[in-house]
Coordinates of C-alpha atoms (C1' of nucleotides) in Angstrom, one line a residue:
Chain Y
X1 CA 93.1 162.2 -45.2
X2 CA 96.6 161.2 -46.0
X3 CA 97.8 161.7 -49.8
X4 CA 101.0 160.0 -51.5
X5 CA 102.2 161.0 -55.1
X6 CA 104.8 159.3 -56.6
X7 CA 106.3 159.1 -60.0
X8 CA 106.3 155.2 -60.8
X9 CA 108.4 155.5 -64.3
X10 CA 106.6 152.8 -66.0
X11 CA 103.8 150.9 -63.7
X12 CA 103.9 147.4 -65.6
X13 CA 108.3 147.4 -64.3
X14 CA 107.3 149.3 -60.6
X15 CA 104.8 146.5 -60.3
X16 CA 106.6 143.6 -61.4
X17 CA 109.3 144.2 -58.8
X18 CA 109.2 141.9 -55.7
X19 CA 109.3 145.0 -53.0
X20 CA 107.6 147.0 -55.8
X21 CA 104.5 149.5 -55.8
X22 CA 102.0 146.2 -54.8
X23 CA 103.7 146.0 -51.8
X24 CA 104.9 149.7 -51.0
X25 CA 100.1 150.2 -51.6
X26 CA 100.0 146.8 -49.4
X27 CA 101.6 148.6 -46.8
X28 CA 100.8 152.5 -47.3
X29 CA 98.5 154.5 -44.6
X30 CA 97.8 156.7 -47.4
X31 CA 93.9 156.8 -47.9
X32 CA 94.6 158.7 -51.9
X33 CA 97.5 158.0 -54.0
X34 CA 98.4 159.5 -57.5
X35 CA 100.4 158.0 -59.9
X36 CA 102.6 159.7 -62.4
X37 CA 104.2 158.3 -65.9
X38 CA 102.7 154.5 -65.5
X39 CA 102.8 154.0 -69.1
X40 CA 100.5 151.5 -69.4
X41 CA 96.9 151.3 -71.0
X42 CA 94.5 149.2 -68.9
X43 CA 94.7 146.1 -70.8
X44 CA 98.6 146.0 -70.5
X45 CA 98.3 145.7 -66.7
X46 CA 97.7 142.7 -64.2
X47 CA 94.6 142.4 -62.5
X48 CA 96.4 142.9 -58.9
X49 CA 97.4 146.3 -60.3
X50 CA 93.9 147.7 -61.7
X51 CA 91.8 146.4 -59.1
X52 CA 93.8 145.9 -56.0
X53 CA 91.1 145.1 -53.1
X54 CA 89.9 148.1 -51.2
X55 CA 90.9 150.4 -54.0
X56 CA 89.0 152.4 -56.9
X57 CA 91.6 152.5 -59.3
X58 CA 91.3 155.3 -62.0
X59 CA 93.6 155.3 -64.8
X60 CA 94.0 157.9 -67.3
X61 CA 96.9 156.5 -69.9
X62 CA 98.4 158.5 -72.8
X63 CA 97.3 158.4 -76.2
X64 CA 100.9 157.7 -77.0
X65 CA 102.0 153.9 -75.9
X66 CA 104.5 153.5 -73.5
X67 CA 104.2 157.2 -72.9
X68 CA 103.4 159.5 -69.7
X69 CA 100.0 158.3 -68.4
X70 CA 98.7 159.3 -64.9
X71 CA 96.3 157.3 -62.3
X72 CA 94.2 157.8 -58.8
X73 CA 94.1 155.1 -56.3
X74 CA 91.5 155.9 -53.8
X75 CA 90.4 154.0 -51.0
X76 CA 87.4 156.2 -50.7
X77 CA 85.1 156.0 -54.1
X78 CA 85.2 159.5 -55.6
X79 CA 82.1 161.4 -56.3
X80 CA 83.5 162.4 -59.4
X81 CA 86.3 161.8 -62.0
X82 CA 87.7 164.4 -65.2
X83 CA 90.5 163.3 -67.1
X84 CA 92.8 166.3 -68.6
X85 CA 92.1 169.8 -68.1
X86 CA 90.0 171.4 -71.1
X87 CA 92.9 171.8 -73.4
X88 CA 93.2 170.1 -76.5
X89 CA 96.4 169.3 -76.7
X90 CA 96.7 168.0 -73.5
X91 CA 93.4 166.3 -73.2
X92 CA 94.8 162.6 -74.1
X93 CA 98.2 162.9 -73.2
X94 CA 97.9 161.6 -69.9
X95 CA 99.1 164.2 -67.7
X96 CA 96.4 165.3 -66.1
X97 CA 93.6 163.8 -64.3
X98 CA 91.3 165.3 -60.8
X99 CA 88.8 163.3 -58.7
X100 CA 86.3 164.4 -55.9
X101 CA 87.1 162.4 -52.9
X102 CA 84.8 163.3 -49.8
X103 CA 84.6 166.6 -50.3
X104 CA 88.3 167.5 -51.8
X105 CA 89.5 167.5 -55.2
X106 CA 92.3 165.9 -55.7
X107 CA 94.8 165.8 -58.6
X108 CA 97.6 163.8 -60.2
X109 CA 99.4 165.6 -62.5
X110 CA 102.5 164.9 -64.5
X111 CA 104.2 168.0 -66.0
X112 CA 106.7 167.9 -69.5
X113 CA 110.1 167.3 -68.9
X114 CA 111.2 168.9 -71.4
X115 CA 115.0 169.5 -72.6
X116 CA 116.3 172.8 -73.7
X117 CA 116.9 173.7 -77.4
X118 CA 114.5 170.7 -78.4
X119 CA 110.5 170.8 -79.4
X120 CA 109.8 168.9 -75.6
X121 CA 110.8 172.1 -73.9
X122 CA 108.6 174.1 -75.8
X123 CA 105.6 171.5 -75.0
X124 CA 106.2 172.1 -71.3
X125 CA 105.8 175.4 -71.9
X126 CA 102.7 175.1 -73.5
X127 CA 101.5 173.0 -71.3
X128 CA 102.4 175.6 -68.2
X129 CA 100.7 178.0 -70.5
X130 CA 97.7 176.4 -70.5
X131 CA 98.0 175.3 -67.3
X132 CA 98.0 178.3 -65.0
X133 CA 94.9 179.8 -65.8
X134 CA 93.1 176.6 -65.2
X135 CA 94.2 176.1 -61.9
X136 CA 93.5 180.2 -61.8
X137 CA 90.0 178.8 -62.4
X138 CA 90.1 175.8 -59.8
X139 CA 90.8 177.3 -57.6
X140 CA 88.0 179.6 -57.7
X141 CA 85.2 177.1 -58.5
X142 CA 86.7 175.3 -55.5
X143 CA 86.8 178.6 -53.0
X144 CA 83.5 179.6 -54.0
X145 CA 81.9 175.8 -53.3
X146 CA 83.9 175.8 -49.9
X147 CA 85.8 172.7 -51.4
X148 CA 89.6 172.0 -50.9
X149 CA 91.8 171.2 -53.9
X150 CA 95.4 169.8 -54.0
X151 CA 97.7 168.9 -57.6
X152 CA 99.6 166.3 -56.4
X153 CA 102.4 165.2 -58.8
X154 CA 105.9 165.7 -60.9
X155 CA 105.7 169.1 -61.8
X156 CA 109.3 168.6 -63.4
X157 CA 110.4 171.8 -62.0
X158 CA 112.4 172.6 -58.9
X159 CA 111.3 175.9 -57.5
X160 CA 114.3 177.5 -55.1
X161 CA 117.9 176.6 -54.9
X162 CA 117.0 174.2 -52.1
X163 CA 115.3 172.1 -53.8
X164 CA 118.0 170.3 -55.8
X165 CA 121.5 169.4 -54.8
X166 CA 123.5 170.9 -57.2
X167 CA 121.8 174.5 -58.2
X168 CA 124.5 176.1 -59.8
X169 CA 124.9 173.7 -61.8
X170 CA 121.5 173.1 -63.1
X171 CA 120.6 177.0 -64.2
X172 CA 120.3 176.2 -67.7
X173 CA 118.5 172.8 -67.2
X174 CA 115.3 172.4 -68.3
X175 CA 113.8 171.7 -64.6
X176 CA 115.7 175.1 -63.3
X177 CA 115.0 177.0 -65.7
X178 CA 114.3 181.0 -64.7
X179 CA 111.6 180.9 -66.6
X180 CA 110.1 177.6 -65.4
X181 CA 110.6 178.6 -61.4
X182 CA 108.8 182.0 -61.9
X183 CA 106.0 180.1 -63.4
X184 CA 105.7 177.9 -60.5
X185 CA 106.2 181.2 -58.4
X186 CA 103.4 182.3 -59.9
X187 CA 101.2 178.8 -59.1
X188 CA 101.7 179.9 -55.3
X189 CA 101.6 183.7 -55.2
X190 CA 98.8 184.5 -58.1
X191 CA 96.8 182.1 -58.4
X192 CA 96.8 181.3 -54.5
X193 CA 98.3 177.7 -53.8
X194 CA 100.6 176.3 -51.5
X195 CA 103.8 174.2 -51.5
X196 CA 103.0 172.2 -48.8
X197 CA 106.1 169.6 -47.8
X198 CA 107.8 173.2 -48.2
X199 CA 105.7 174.6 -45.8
X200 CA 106.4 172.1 -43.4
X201 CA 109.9 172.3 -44.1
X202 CA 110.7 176.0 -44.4
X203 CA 114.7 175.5 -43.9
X204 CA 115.6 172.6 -45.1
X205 CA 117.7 171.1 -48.3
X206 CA 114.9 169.3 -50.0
X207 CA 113.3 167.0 -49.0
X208 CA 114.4 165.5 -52.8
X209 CA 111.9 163.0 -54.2
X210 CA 113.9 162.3 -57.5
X211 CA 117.0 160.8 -57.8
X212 CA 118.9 160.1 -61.4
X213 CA 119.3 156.6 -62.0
X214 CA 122.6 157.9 -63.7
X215 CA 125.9 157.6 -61.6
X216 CA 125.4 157.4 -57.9
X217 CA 122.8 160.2 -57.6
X218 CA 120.9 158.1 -55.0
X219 CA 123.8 157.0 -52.8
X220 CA 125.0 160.6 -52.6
X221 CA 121.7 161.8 -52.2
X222 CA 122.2 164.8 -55.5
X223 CA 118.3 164.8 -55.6
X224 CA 116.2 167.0 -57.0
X225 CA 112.4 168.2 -55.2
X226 CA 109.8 168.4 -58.1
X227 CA 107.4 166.0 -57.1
X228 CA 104.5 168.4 -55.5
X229 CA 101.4 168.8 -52.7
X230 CA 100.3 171.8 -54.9
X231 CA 97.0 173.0 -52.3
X232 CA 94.6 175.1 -51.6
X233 CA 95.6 177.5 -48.6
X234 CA 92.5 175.7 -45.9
X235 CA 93.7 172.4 -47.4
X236 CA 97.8 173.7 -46.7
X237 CA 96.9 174.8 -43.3
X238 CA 95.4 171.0 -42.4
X239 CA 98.7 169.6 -43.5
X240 CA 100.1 168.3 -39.7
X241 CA 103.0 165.8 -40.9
X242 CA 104.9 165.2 -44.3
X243 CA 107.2 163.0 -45.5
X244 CA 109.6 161.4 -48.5
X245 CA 109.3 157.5 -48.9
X246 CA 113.2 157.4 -50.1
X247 CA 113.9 154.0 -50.5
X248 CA 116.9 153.1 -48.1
X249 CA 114.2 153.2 -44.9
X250 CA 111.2 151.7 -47.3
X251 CA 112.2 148.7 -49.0
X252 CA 114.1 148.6 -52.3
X253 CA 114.1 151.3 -54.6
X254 CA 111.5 150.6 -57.8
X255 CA 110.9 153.9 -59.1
X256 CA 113.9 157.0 -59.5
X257 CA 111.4 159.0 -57.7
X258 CA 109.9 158.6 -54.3
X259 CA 106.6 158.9 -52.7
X260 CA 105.6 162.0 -50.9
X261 CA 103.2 161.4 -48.4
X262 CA 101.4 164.5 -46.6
X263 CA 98.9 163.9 -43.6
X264 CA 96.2 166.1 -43.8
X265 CA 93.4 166.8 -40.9
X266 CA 90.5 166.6 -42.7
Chain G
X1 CA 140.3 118.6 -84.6
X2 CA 137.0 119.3 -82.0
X3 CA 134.6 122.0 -83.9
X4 CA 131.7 123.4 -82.3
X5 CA 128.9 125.9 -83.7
X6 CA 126.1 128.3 -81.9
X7 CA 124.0 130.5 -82.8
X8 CA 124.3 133.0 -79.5
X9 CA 121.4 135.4 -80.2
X10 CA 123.5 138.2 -78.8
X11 CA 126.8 137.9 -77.7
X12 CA 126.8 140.4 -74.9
X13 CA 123.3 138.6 -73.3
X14 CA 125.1 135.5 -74.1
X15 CA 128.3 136.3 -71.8
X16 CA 126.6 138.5 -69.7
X17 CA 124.2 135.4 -68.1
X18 CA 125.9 133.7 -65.2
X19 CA 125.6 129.9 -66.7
X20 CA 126.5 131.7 -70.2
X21 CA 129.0 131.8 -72.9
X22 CA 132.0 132.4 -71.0
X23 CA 131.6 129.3 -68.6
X24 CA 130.4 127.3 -71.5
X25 CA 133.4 128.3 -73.3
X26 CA 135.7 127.7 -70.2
X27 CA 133.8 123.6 -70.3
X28 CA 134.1 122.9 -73.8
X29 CA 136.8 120.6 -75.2
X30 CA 136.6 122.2 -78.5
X31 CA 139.7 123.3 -80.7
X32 CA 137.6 125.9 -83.0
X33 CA 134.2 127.2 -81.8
X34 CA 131.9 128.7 -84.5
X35 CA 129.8 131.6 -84.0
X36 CA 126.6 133.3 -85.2
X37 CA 124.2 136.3 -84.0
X38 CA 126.7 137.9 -82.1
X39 CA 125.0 141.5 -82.8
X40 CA 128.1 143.4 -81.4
X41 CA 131.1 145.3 -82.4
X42 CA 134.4 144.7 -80.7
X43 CA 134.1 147.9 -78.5
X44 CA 131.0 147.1 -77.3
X45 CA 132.1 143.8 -75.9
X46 CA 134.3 142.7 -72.7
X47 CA 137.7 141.6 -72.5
X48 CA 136.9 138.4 -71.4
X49 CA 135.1 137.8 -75.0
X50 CA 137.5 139.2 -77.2
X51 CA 140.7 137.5 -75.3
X52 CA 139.6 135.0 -73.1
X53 CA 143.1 133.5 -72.2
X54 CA 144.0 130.4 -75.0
X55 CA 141.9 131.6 -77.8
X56 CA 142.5 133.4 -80.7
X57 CA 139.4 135.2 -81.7
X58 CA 138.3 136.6 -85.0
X59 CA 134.9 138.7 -85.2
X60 CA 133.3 139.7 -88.0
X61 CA 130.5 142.1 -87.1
X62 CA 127.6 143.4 -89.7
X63 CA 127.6 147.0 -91.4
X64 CA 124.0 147.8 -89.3
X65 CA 124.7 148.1 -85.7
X66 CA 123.1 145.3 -83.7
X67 CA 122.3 142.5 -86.6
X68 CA 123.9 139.4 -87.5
X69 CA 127.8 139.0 -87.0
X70 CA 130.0 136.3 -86.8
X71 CA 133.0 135.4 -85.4
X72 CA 135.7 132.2 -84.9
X73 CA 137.2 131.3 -82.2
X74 CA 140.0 128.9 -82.4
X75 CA 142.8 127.4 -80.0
X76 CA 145.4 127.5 -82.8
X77 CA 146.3 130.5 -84.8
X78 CA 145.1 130.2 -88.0
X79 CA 147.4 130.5 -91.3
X80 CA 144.7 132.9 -92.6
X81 CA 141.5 134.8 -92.1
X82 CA 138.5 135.7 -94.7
X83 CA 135.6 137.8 -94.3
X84 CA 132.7 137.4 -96.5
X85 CA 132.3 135.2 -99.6
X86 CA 133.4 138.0 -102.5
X87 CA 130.3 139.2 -102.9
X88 CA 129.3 142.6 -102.6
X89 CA 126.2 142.8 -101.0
X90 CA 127.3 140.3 -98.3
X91 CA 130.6 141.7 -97.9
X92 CA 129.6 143.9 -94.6
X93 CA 126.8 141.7 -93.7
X94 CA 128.4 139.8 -90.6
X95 CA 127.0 136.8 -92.1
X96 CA 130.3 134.9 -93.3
X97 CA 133.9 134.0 -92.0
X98 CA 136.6 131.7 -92.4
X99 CA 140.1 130.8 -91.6
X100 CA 142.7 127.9 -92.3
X101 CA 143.4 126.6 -89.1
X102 CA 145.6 123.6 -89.2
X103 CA 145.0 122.7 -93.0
X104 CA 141.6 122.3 -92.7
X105 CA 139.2 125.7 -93.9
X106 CA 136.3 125.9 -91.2
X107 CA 133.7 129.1 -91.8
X108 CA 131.1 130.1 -89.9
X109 CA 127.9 131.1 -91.5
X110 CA 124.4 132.2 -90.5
X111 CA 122.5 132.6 -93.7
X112 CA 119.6 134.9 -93.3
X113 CA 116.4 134.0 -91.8
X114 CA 113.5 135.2 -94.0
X115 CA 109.9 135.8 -94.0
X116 CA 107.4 134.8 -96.5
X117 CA 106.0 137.5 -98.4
X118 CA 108.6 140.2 -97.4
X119 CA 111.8 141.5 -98.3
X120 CA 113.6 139.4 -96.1
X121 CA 112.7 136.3 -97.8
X122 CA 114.0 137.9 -100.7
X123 CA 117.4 138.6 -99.5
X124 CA 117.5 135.4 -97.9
X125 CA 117.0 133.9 -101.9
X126 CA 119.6 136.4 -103.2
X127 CA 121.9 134.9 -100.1
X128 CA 121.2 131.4 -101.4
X129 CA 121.6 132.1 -105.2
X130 CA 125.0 134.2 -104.5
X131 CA 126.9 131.3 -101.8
X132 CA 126.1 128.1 -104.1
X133 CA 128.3 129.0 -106.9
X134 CA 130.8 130.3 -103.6
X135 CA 130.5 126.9 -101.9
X136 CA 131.2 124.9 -105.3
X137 CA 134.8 126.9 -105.8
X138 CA 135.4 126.3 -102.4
X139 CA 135.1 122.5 -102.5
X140 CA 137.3 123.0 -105.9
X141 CA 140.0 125.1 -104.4
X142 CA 140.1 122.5 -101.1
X143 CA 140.3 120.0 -103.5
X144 CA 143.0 121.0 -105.8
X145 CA 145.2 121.5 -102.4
X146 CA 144.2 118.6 -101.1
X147 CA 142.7 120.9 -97.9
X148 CA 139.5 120.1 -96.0
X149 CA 136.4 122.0 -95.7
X150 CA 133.5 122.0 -92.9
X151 CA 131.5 125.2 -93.3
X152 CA 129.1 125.2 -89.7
X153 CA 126.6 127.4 -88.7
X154 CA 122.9 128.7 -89.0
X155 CA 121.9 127.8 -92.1
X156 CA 118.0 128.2 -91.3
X157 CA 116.9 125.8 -93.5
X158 CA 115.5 122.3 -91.8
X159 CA 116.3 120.1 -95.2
X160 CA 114.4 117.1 -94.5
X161 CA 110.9 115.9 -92.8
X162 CA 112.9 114.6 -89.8
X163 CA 115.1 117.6 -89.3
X164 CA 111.9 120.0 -87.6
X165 CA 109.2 118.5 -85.1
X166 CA 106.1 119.8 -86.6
X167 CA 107.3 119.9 -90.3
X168 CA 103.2 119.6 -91.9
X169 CA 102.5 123.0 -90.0
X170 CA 105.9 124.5 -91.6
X171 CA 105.7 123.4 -95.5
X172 CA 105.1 127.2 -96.0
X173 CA 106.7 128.8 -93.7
X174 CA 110.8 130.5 -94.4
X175 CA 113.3 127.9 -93.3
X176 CA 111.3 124.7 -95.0
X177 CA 110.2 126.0 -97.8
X178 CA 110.4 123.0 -100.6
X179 CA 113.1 125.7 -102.8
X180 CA 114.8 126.2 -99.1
X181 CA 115.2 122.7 -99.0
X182 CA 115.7 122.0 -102.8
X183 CA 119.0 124.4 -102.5
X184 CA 119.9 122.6 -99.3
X185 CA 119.9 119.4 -101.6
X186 CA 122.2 120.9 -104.4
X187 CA 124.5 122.1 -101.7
X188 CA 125.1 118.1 -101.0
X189 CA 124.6 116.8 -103.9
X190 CA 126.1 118.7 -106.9
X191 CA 128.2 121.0 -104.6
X192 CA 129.5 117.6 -102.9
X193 CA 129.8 118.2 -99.5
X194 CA 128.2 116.1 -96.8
X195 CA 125.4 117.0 -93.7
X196 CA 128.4 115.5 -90.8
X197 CA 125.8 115.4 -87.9
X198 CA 123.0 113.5 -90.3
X199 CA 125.6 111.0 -91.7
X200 CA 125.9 110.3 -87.7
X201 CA 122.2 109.9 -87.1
X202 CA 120.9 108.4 -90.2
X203 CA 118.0 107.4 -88.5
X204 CA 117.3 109.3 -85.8
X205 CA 114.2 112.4 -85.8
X206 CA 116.6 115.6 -85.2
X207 CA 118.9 116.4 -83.1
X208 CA 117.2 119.8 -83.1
X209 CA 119.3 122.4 -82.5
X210 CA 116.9 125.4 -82.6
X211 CA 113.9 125.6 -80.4
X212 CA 111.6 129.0 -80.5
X213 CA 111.8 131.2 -76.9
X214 CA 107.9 130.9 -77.9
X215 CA 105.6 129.1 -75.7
X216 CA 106.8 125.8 -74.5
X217 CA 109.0 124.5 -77.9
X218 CA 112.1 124.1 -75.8
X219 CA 110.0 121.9 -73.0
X220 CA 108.3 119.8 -75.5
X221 CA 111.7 119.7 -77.9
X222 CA 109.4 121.0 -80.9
X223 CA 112.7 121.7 -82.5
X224 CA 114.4 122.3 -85.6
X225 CA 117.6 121.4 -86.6
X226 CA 119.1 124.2 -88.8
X227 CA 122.7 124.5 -87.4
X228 CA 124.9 122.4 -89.8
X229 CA 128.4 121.0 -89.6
X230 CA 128.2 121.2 -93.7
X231 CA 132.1 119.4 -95.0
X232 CA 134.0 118.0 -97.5
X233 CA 133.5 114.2 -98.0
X234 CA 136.9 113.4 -96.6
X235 CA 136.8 115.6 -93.5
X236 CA 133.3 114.3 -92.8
X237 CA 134.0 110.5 -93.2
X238 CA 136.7 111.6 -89.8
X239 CA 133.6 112.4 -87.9
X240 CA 133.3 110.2 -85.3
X241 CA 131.4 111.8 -83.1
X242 CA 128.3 114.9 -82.7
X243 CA 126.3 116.2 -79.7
X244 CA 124.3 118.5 -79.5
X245 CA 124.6 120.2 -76.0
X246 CA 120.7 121.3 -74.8
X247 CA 120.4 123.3 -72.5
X248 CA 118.9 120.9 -69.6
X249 CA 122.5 118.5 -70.2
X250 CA 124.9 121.1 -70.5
X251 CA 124.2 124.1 -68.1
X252 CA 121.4 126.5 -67.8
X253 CA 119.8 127.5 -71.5
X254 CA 121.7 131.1 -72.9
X255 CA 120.8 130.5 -76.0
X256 CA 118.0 129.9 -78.5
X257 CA 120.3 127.6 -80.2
X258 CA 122.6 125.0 -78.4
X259 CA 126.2 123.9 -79.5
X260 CA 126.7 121.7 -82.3
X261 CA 130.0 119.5 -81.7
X262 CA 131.3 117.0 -84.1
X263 CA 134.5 115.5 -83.2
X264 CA 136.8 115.2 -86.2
X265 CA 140.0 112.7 -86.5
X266 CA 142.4 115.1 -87.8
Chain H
dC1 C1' 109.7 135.2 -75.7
dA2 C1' 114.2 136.7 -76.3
dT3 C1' 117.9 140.5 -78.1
dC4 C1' 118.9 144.8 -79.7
dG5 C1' 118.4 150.0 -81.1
dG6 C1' 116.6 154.5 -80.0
dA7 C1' 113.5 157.7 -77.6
dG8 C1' 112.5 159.4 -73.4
dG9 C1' 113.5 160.5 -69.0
Chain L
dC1 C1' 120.9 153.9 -65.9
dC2 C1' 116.2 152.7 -66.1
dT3 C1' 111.5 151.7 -69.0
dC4 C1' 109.4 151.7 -72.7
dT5 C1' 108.6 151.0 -78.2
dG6 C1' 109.3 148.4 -82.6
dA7 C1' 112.2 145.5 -85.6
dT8 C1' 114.1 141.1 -85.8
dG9 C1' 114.3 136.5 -84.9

DNA sequence: CATCGGAGG
DNA sequence: CCTCTGATG
């Protein structure tokens, strides 16, 4: 099974663009993919982009227009679909949404962003409140069914100094945050899941999959890696090949992040 | 004397398009050019607008950031420079200019644009009620100094039947309302001064110089003619020639409103 | 169906 | 520096 996540920043603009998201799913080996931010309800979209042939398409747009929003392509038709993740004030914000897709859960998730000293940084830390103990529980349900479980999406946090360019900079960004990386510390080591393009990249700078659209972030490659294969260790272990979809070898660019594609033997 | 008026819906879009202002104003033969909408400050706009080379420009921005403005651009300099007609809730309003250039007075105006049934058609009445009286002492002053007047611009009012395609659909709607066009009619005939481009085309439906970005107006030329060269009886019998320069004649469209040009023999 | 501001990112 | 609203036209 081969999964892409990418953060589309606004689907209506990523699919109007001529070597936009139609043609990067045209062209994509990628048997799940999740969206994140696609700000868009359903009826604001083209027909090509809800119901693309060979697709089930699952959207799961914010209550807010214009706002977040979150979607599943799958080529596979899911067994199941739940949009949020039992929290109130998350429930129609679309950030969240999880399908069953021959025999593995899989997520799209789109985390705050947040900005210090404002009320947005204290809603991403609500939300990563909330969200722990639910994947906590996830991850149980799943290991006690024998089912496999991966949170694909922009968790809007870089976790270790190698996964932005500039670090030092950046310690008091919301994104960097002490605070925010020991939470995601805690996503791996308590409640059991894996990093998995990190895994597969144990030394390297990055792989970044977000790039400001400010200055010349892209061309100098000051990235930033918070766009996430958050698994299941049996899932983690099956991951053989991983890779970021940065625009330069894959067409134009039509979204500041990039798609991160992880092949997956199962 | 060459005078020419647009409304540019945006000065920045306007010189920003490749076929735009800038090569329009680079083409045109006229001596003073007339301007409405410019919805810009002079910081916020590019040497080449507020110098091009041979012109001496005058802006005259609104109070709210992004509304309105007007500005004159003229080859000679002129003796002298107004803003606003003297009254105080217009004062700021980027809604009136004019300067003396070469003994005749030309202004550029763009009277509000109202909406039935909302405050905006009520400030577009308190406009109308507040520049008669203004116009009237202009004519007077001209008069005593044996000056000429031509005050051009948006005047969002279509006066007569022939000046709008689909006039039965508009008899209620802001711009030919029958006390729009009443006012229209006292501005001609007890003010005194003379519709130039009409006296040129007695006869003729239009020329629109308006069409709505809406639908297919500017294909079908469901127009309105709104944009005025609006004189003195002496300056207007020197008219001897007016165009108005659509879009499909003169260059690709950058407007919602195309160039009115009257060619004056003084 | 454009332009612009401002929020959000 | 992009994509969205919503007001204005």
């Amino acid at each position: 099974m081969i999964i892409s996540t990418v953060n589309v920043n606004g689907l209506r603009a990523a699919a109007r663009k001529e070597e936009g998201f139609l043609r990067w799913l045209a062209a994509t080996d990628a048997d799940v993919v999740c969206l994140q931010e696609t700000r868009a309800e359903r009826a604001q979209l083209p027909e090509e982009v809800i119901a693309p042939p060979g697709w089930h398409v699952t959207l799961a747009p914010a209550r807010d227009k214009g706002r977040a929003g979150v979607a599943l392509y799958s080529r596979i038709r899911p067994d199941a679909v739940r949009v949020g993740f039992g929290v109130e004030e998350f429930a129609d914000a679309g950030r969240y949404v999880e399908a069953d897709v021959a025999g593995v859960t899989v997520a799209s998730l789109y985390l705050p962003s947040g900005e210090v000293g404002t009320p947005r940084q204290e809603e991403k830390e609500r939300f990563m409140a909330a969200f722990l103990p639910y994947l906590v529980g996830l991850r149980e349900r799943a290991g006690a069914e024998g089912r496999e479980v991966v949170v694909c999406g922009d968790w809007n946090i870089a976790h270790r100094e190698a996964d932005l360019r500039n670090w030092k900079a950046n310690t008091r960004k919301s994104g960097f945050l002490p605070e925010e990386r020991a939470w995601l510390s805690r996503v791996f080591d308590e409640a059991g899941y894996v990093d998995v393009v990190r895994s597969l990249f144990p030394d390297s700078e990055g792989p970044y999959s977000w790039w400001s659209y400010r200055g010349k972030a892209f061309d100098n490659d000051a990235g930033w890696r918070i766009d996430y294969h958050v698994a299941s260790p049996g899932l983690a272990a099956q991951a053989k090949e991983a890779r970021v979809e940065r625009a330069a070898e894959y067409g134009l660019r039509w979204s500041d992040h990039a798609p991160v594609t992880v092949h997956y033997d199962v």
